[in-house]
mmCIF file of C-alpha atoms in Angstrom:
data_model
loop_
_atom_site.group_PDB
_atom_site.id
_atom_site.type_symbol
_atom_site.label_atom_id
_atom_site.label_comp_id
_atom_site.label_asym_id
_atom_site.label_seq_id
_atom_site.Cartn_x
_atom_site.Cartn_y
_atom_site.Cartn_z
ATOM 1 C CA UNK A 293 57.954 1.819 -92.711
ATOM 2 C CA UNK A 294 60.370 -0.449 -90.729
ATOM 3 C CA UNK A 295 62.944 -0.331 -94.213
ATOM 4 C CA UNK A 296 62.562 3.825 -94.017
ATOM 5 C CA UNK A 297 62.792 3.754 -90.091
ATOM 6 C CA UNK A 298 66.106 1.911 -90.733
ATOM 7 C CA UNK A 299 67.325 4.037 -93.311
ATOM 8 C CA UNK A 300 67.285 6.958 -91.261
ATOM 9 C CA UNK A 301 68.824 5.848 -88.021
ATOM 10 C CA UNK A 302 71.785 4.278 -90.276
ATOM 11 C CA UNK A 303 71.794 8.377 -91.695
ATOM 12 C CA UNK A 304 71.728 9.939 -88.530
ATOM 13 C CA UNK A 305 74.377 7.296 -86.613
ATOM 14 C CA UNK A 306 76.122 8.045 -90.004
ATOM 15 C CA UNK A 307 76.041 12.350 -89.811
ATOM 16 C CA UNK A 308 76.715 12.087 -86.426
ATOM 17 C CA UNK A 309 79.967 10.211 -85.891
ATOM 18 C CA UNK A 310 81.830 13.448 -86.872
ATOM 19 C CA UNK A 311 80.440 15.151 -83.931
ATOM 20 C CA UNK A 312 79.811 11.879 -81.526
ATOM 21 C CA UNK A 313 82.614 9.646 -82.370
ATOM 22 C CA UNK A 314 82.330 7.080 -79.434
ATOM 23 C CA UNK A 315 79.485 4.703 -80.241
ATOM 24 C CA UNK A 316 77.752 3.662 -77.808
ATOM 25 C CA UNK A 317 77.354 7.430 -76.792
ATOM 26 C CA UNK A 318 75.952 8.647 -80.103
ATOM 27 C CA UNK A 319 73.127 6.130 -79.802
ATOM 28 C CA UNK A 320 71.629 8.464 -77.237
ATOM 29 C CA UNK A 321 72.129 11.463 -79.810
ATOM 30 C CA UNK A 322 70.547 8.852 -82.554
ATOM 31 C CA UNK A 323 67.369 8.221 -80.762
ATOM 32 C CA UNK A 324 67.146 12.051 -79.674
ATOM 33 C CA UNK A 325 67.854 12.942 -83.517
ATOM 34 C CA UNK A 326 65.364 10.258 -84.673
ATOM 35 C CA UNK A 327 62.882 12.075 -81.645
ATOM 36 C CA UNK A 328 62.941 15.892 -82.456
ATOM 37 C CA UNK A 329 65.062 15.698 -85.817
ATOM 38 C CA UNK A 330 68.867 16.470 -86.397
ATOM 39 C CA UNK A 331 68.610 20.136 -86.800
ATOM 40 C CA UNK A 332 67.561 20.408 -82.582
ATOM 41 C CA UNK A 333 70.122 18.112 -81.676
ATOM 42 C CA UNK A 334 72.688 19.852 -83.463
ATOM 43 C CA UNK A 335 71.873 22.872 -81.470
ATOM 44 C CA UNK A 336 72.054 21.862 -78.100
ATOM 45 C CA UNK A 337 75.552 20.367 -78.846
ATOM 46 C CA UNK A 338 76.102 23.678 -80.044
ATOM 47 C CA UNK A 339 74.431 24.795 -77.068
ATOM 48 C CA UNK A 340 76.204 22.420 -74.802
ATOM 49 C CA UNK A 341 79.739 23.412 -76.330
ATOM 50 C CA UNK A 342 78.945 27.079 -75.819
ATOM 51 C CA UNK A 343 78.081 26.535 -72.080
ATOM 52 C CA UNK A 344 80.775 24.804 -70.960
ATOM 53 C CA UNK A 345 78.676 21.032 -71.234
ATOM 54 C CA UNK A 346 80.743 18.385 -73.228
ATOM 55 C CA UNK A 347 78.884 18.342 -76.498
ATOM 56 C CA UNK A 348 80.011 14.445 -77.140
ATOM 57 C CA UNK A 349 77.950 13.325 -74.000
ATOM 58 C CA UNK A 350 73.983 12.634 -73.787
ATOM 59 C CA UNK A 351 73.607 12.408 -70.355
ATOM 60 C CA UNK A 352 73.704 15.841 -68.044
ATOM 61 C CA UNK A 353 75.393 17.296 -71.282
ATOM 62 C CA UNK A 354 73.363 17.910 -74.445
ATOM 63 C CA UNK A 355 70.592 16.341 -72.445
ATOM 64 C CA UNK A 356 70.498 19.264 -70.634
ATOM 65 C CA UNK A 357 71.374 21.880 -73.536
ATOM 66 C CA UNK A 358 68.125 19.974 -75.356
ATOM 67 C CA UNK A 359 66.061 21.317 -72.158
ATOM 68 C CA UNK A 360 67.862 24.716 -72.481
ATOM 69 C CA UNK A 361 66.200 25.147 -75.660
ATOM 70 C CA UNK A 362 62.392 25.298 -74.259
ATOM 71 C CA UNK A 363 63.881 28.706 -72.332
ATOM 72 C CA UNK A 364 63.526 31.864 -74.842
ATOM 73 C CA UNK A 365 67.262 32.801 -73.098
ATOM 74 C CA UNK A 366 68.435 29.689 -74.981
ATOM 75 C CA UNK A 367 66.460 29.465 -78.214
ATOM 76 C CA UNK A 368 67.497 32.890 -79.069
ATOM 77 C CA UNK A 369 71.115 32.187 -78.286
ATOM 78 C CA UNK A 370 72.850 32.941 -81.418
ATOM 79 C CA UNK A 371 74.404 29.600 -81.625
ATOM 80 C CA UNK A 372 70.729 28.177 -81.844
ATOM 81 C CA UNK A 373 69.678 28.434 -85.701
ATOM 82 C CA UNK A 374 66.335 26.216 -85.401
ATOM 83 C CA UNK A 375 65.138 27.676 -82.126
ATOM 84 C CA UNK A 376 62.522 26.067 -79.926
ATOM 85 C CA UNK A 377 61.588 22.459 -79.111
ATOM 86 C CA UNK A 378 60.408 20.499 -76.303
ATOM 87 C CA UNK A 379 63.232 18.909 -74.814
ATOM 88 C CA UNK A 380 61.337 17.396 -71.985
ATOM 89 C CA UNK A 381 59.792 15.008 -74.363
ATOM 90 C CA UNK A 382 63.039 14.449 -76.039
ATOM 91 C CA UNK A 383 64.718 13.704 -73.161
ATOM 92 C CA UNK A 384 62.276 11.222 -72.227
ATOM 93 C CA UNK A 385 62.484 9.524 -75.367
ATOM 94 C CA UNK A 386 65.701 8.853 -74.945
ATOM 95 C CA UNK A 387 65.584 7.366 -71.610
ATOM 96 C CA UNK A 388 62.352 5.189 -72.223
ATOM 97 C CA UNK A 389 64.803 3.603 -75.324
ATOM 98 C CA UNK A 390 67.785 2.998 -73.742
ATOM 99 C CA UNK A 391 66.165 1.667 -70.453
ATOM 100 C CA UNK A 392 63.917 -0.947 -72.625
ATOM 101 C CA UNK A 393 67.128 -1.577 -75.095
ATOM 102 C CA UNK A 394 69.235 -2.462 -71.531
ATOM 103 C CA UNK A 395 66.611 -4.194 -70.328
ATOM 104 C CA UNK A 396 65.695 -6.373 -73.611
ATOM 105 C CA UNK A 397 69.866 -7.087 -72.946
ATOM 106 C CA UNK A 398 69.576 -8.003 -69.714
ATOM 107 C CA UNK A 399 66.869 -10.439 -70.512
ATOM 108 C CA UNK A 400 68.399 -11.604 -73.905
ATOM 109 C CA UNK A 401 71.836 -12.530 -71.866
ATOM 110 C CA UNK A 402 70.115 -14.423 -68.896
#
């Protein structure tokens, strides 16, 4: 399970770098992709671009389109094609990881 686990981070840091070029951002969009799947994340940067959010940011960005896309005003949005999802956990996700990953560094550099 850890080889497949692998294997599809390395896909989704991979698919994304078209739409997240800056690394160390599209780790967030990784995690949240490796969370809820690709297809959600894709539409909240979607989402994100269509409301004026920068779609190549995690934080207050797509973070926030992810949330958008628990509200039937957002899910429907045309630009949505894989409607709802529960961002909140998502979003959480992706904070838990990259607090323990800075953390872990923190620790690893002392």
């Amino acid at each position: 399970s850890v080889r497949v686990a692998t294997r599809l981070i390395t896909d989704l840091n991979n698919y994304l770098m078209d739409y997240v070029p800056n690394d160390k951002e599209r780790l967030k969009f990784v995690i949240a992709a490796y969370n809820v799947g690709i297809a959600h994340v894709l539409d909240a940067i979607r989402l994100a671009d269509k409301y004026g959010l920068d779609p190549q940011r995690w934080d207050d960005n797509v973070s926030k389109a992810i949330l958008m896309k628990m509200n039937p005003r957002y899910y429907n949005d045309p630009v949505v094609r894989y409607g709802y999802c529960r961002g909140s956990e998502t979003t959480a996700y992706v904070e838990r990881i990259t607090d323990f990953y800075e953390s872990a560094r923190r620790q690893i550099q002392a």
